[in-house]
Short mmCIF file of C-alpha atoms in Angstrom, two decimals:
data_model
loop_
_atom_site.label_atom_id
_atom_site.label_comp_id
_atom_site.label_asym_id
_atom_site.label_seq_id
_atom_site.Cartn_x
_atom_site.Cartn_y
_atom_site.Cartn_z
CA UNK A 27 -30.75 -15.32 9.54
CA UNK A 28 -29.06 -13.83 6.44
CA UNK A 29 -28.82 -10.46 8.20
CA UNK A 30 -27.27 -12.15 11.26
CA UNK A 31 -24.67 -13.91 9.11
CA UNK A 32 -23.87 -10.66 7.33
CA UNK A 33 -23.35 -8.85 10.62
CA UNK A 34 -21.16 -11.69 11.85
CA UNK A 35 -19.11 -11.60 8.66
CA UNK A 36 -18.67 -7.83 9.00
CA UNK A 37 -17.54 -8.19 12.58
CA UNK A 38 -15.05 -10.88 11.62
CA UNK A 39 -13.67 -8.77 8.78
CA UNK A 40 -13.30 -5.75 11.08
CA UNK A 41 -11.47 -7.75 13.74
CA UNK A 42 -9.24 -9.35 11.10
CA UNK A 43 -8.30 -5.85 9.96
CA UNK A 44 -7.58 -4.79 13.55
CA UNK A 45 -5.36 -7.84 14.08
CA UNK A 46 -3.34 -7.09 10.96
CA UNK A 47 -3.05 -3.40 11.81
CA UNK A 48 -1.65 -4.24 15.25
CA UNK A 49 0.68 -6.79 13.69
CA UNK A 50 1.96 -4.13 11.27
CA UNK A 51 2.58 -1.79 14.20
CA UNK A 52 4.63 -4.51 15.87
CA UNK A 53 6.61 -5.04 12.68
CA UNK A 54 8.00 -1.56 13.18
CA UNK A 55 9.18 -2.48 16.68
CA UNK A 56 10.36 -6.07 16.38
CA UNK A 57 10.42 -6.93 12.68
CA UNK A 58 8.87 -10.01 11.14
CA UNK A 59 10.97 -12.38 13.23
CA UNK A 60 9.70 -10.79 16.44
CA UNK A 61 6.02 -10.94 15.56
CA UNK A 62 4.04 -12.75 18.25
CA UNK A 63 0.40 -13.80 18.21
CA UNK A 64 0.30 -13.56 21.99
CA UNK A 65 1.58 -9.99 21.90
CA UNK A 66 -0.96 -9.04 19.24
CA UNK A 67 -3.77 -10.61 21.25
CA UNK A 68 -2.64 -8.86 24.42
CA UNK A 69 -2.59 -5.43 22.76
CA UNK A 70 -6.10 -6.00 21.40
CA UNK A 71 -7.43 -7.21 24.75
CA UNK A 72 -8.05 -10.70 23.40
CA UNK A 73 -7.14 -14.11 24.75
CA UNK A 74 -4.72 -16.00 22.48
CA UNK A 75 -7.20 -18.79 21.84
CA UNK A 76 -9.66 -16.29 20.33
CA UNK A 77 -7.02 -14.89 17.97
CA UNK A 78 -6.13 -18.40 16.80
CA UNK A 79 -9.61 -18.65 15.28
CA UNK A 80 -8.53 -15.90 12.86
CA UNK A 81 -4.90 -16.87 12.35
CA UNK A 82 -4.00 -20.41 13.46
CA UNK A 83 -0.29 -19.60 13.71
CA UNK A 84 2.26 -16.81 13.44
CA UNK A 85 3.08 -18.02 9.91
CA UNK A 86 -0.54 -17.64 8.83
CA UNK A 87 -0.51 -14.05 10.07
CA UNK A 88 2.85 -13.36 8.41
CA UNK A 89 1.54 -14.73 5.12
CA UNK A 90 -1.51 -12.46 5.29
CA UNK A 91 0.72 -9.44 5.97
CA UNK A 92 3.12 -10.40 3.17
CA UNK A 93 0.32 -10.80 0.64
CA UNK A 94 -1.18 -7.47 1.72
CA UNK A 95 2.22 -5.76 1.29
CA UNK A 96 2.86 -7.28 -2.13
CA UNK A 97 -0.65 -6.33 -3.23
CA UNK A 98 -0.24 -2.79 -1.93
CA UNK A 99 3.07 -2.09 -3.65
CA UNK A 100 1.75 -3.79 -6.79
CA UNK A 101 -1.41 -1.68 -6.71
CA UNK A 102 0.70 1.47 -6.37
CA UNK A 103 2.74 0.50 -9.43
CA UNK A 104 -0.35 -0.35 -11.46
CA UNK A 105 -2.17 2.85 -10.47
CA UNK A 106 0.78 4.91 -11.69
CA UNK A 107 0.72 3.28 -15.13
CA UNK A 108 -1.26 5.52 -17.47
CA UNK A 109 -1.55 3.58 -20.74
CA UNK A 110 -2.17 6.82 -22.63
CA UNK A 111 1.39 7.96 -21.99
CA UNK A 112 4.49 7.00 -23.99
CA UNK A 113 6.01 3.70 -22.81
CA UNK A 114 9.17 5.31 -21.46
CA UNK A 115 7.13 7.69 -19.27
CA UNK A 116 5.03 4.76 -18.04
CA UNK A 117 8.25 2.99 -17.04
CA UNK A 118 9.47 6.03 -15.10
CA UNK A 119 6.10 6.46 -13.37
CA UNK A 120 6.01 2.82 -12.24
CA UNK A 121 9.53 3.00 -10.83
CA UNK A 122 8.75 6.28 -9.06
CA UNK A 123 5.50 5.00 -7.54
CA UNK A 124 7.13 1.78 -6.35
CA UNK A 125 9.83 3.74 -4.55
CA UNK A 126 7.29 6.15 -3.07
CA UNK A 127 5.24 3.31 -1.60
CA UNK A 128 8.34 1.70 -0.09
CA UNK A 129 9.43 4.98 1.50
CA UNK A 130 5.96 5.49 2.95
CA UNK A 131 5.77 1.90 4.29
CA UNK A 132 9.34 0.93 5.22
CA UNK A 133 8.42 -1.79 7.70
CA UNK A 134 6.07 -3.52 5.27
CA UNK A 135 8.69 -3.19 2.55
CA UNK A 136 11.25 -4.81 4.85
CA UNK A 137 8.83 -7.68 5.44
CA UNK A 138 8.79 -8.59 1.74
CA UNK A 139 12.24 -7.45 0.57
CA UNK A 140 14.29 -7.55 3.76
CA UNK A 141 16.12 -10.39 5.47
CA UNK A 142 14.39 -13.80 5.48
CA UNK A 143 12.44 -14.56 8.65
CA UNK A 144 13.95 -17.55 10.50
CA UNK A 145 11.66 -20.56 10.39
CA UNK A 146 9.21 -19.03 7.90
CA UNK A 147 8.71 -20.36 4.40
CA UNK A 148 6.41 -18.35 2.14
CA UNK A 149 3.62 -20.45 0.58
CA UNK A 150 2.61 -20.50 -3.06
CA UNK A 151 -0.13 -17.97 -2.27
CA UNK A 152 2.49 -15.20 -2.21
CA UNK A 153 3.84 -15.81 -5.71
CA UNK A 154 1.22 -13.98 -7.77
CA UNK A 155 1.04 -10.90 -5.51
CA UNK A 156 4.85 -10.75 -5.54
CA UNK A 157 4.85 -10.54 -9.34
CA UNK A 158 2.57 -7.51 -9.68
CA UNK A 159 5.30 -4.84 -9.97
CA UNK A 160 7.28 -6.97 -12.40
CA UNK A 161 4.18 -7.62 -14.50
CA UNK A 162 3.41 -3.90 -14.64
CA UNK A 163 6.83 -3.41 -16.23
CA UNK A 164 6.24 -6.35 -18.57
CA UNK A 165 3.03 -4.69 -19.80
CA UNK A 166 4.98 -1.55 -20.61
CA UNK A 167 7.48 -3.55 -22.66
CA UNK A 168 4.67 -5.29 -24.50
CA UNK A 169 3.15 -1.94 -25.46
CA UNK A 170 6.03 -0.81 -27.67
CA UNK A 171 8.83 -2.02 -29.91
CA UNK A 172 12.11 -2.19 -28.03
CA UNK A 173 15.67 -1.68 -29.16
CA UNK A 174 17.70 -4.85 -29.77
CA UNK A 175 19.93 -6.09 -26.94
CA UNK A 176 23.52 -4.89 -26.85
CA UNK A 177 25.81 -6.98 -29.04
CA UNK A 178 28.79 -8.89 -27.74
CA UNK A 179 27.09 -10.45 -24.70
CA UNK A 180 25.08 -13.51 -25.79
CA UNK A 181 23.14 -15.29 -23.06
CA UNK A 182 24.85 -18.37 -21.62
CA UNK A 183 22.90 -21.53 -22.43
CA UNK A 184 21.82 -22.06 -18.81
CA UNK A 185 20.50 -18.52 -18.47
CA UNK A 186 18.76 -18.73 -21.85
CA UNK A 187 16.95 -21.88 -20.70
CA UNK A 188 16.01 -20.34 -17.36
CA UNK A 189 14.55 -17.27 -19.05
CA UNK A 190 12.71 -19.43 -21.60
CA UNK A 191 11.09 -21.41 -18.79
CA UNK A 192 9.68 -18.18 -17.35
CA UNK A 193 7.79 -17.29 -20.51
CA UNK A 194 4.75 -19.58 -20.00
CA UNK A 195 4.32 -18.17 -16.48
CA UNK A 196 4.49 -14.60 -17.80
CA UNK A 197 1.96 -15.37 -20.52
CA UNK A 198 3.62 -12.98 -22.98
CA UNK A 199 5.56 -13.25 -26.22
CA UNK A 200 9.02 -12.05 -25.28
CA UNK A 201 12.45 -13.38 -26.12
CA UNK A 202 14.69 -14.91 -23.44
CA UNK A 203 17.08 -12.01 -24.01
CA UNK A 204 14.38 -9.44 -23.24
CA UNK A 205 13.14 -11.40 -20.23
CA UNK A 206 16.68 -11.40 -18.87
CA UNK A 207 16.99 -7.65 -19.35
CA UNK A 208 13.70 -7.19 -17.49
CA UNK A 209 14.95 -9.35 -14.62
CA UNK A 210 18.10 -7.25 -14.40
CA UNK A 211 16.12 -4.01 -14.26
CA UNK A 212 13.63 -5.45 -11.73
CA UNK A 213 16.53 -6.45 -9.50
CA UNK A 214 18.05 -2.99 -9.91
CA UNK A 215 14.80 -1.31 -8.89
CA UNK A 216 14.51 -3.13 -5.60
CA UNK A 217 18.23 -2.97 -4.98
CA UNK A 218 18.08 0.82 -5.23
CA UNK A 219 15.12 1.02 -2.87
CA UNK A 220 16.65 -1.38 -0.35
CA UNK A 221 19.96 0.50 -0.32
CA UNK A 222 18.13 3.76 0.26
CA UNK A 223 15.88 2.49 3.06
CA UNK A 224 18.78 0.75 4.80
CA UNK A 225 20.96 3.86 4.75
CA UNK A 226 23.55 2.40 2.38
CA UNK A 227 23.77 5.63 0.39
CA UNK A 228 24.70 7.81 3.36
CA UNK A 229 27.94 9.56 2.56
CA UNK A 230 27.63 8.97 -1.17
CA UNK A 231 24.38 9.77 -3.00
CA UNK A 232 22.23 10.79 -0.06
CA UNK A 233 19.62 12.10 -0.68
CA UNK A 234 19.28 9.68 -3.56
CA UNK A 235 16.54 11.34 -5.63
CA UNK A 236 18.85 12.33 -8.49
CA UNK A 237 20.62 8.96 -8.41
CA UNK A 238 17.31 7.09 -8.52
CA UNK A 239 16.00 9.20 -11.42
CA UNK A 240 19.25 8.77 -13.36
CA UNK A 241 19.28 4.99 -12.83
CA UNK A 242 15.62 4.77 -13.82
CA UNK A 243 16.48 6.41 -17.14
CA UNK A 244 19.53 4.18 -17.65
CA UNK A 245 17.45 1.06 -17.03
CA UNK A 246 14.83 2.28 -19.50
CA UNK A 247 17.65 2.54 -22.04
CA UNK A 248 18.99 -0.86 -21.05
CA UNK A 249 15.65 -2.60 -21.48
CA UNK A 250 15.24 -1.01 -24.90
CA UNK A 251 12.83 1.88 -24.31
CA UNK A 252 14.61 4.51 -26.34
CA UNK A 253 13.75 8.17 -25.87
CA UNK A 254 12.40 8.31 -29.39
CA UNK A 255 9.46 6.08 -28.46
CA UNK A 256 6.90 8.87 -28.30
CA UNK A 257 3.77 6.82 -28.96
CA UNK A 258 2.60 3.27 -28.36
CA UNK A 259 2.15 1.01 -31.40
CA UNK A 260 -1.14 0.99 -33.27
CA UNK A 261 -3.86 -1.37 -32.09
CA UNK A 262 -3.50 -4.81 -33.58
CA UNK A 263 0.27 -4.90 -33.04
CA UNK A 264 1.25 -8.26 -31.53
CA UNK A 265 2.84 -6.50 -28.54
CA UNK A 266 -0.09 -4.18 -27.71
CA UNK A 267 -1.85 -4.37 -24.33
#
């Protein structure tokens, strides 16, 4: 009996993978809004009722694809982060790897950072996977002292409170000012990638390799990772990984 259950579990896992692979192929043709369980079942030679045992609705399948995409781009960012390197280089490597994954998987990237899908509301299950790239950057910031924020632009009270409320979720000791700078750079990263993949740089900075590299360096400056930061702090520092 245990062997039978194991074989059944393997078969279910393999078919689940096939369903998601076909769904990803259809993303490239119709986008998330055009994804259809019936079309997926038809391409796999299944009846719709059989596919519903794996994914009860289109939204369940979309959620699985969204979580997979967030986990994949997050894993790419994390794999690029070599903790032995200076913090500024780690920052550059994470940005570069995130862009590389998006360029290699444009349809999956569009699923998570493109236009909202009509009628779909992402469940709470997507929140943690969605935070993986941002948290990789947070870990870099925690590994080194950072330059103070630019003077002359104090946070408005509302923004200060919003950033402060994020801190328990991040689980790190950062100031609201630094959290805000991180949010700005995180937004810049995905704005750059989205502009590139959607052809918004055509006629200006296309190809955008040099522009991306230059912005990556500017955002490292902006978040406080000065070029002089050659080594991470000694172990025992309150900001160490």
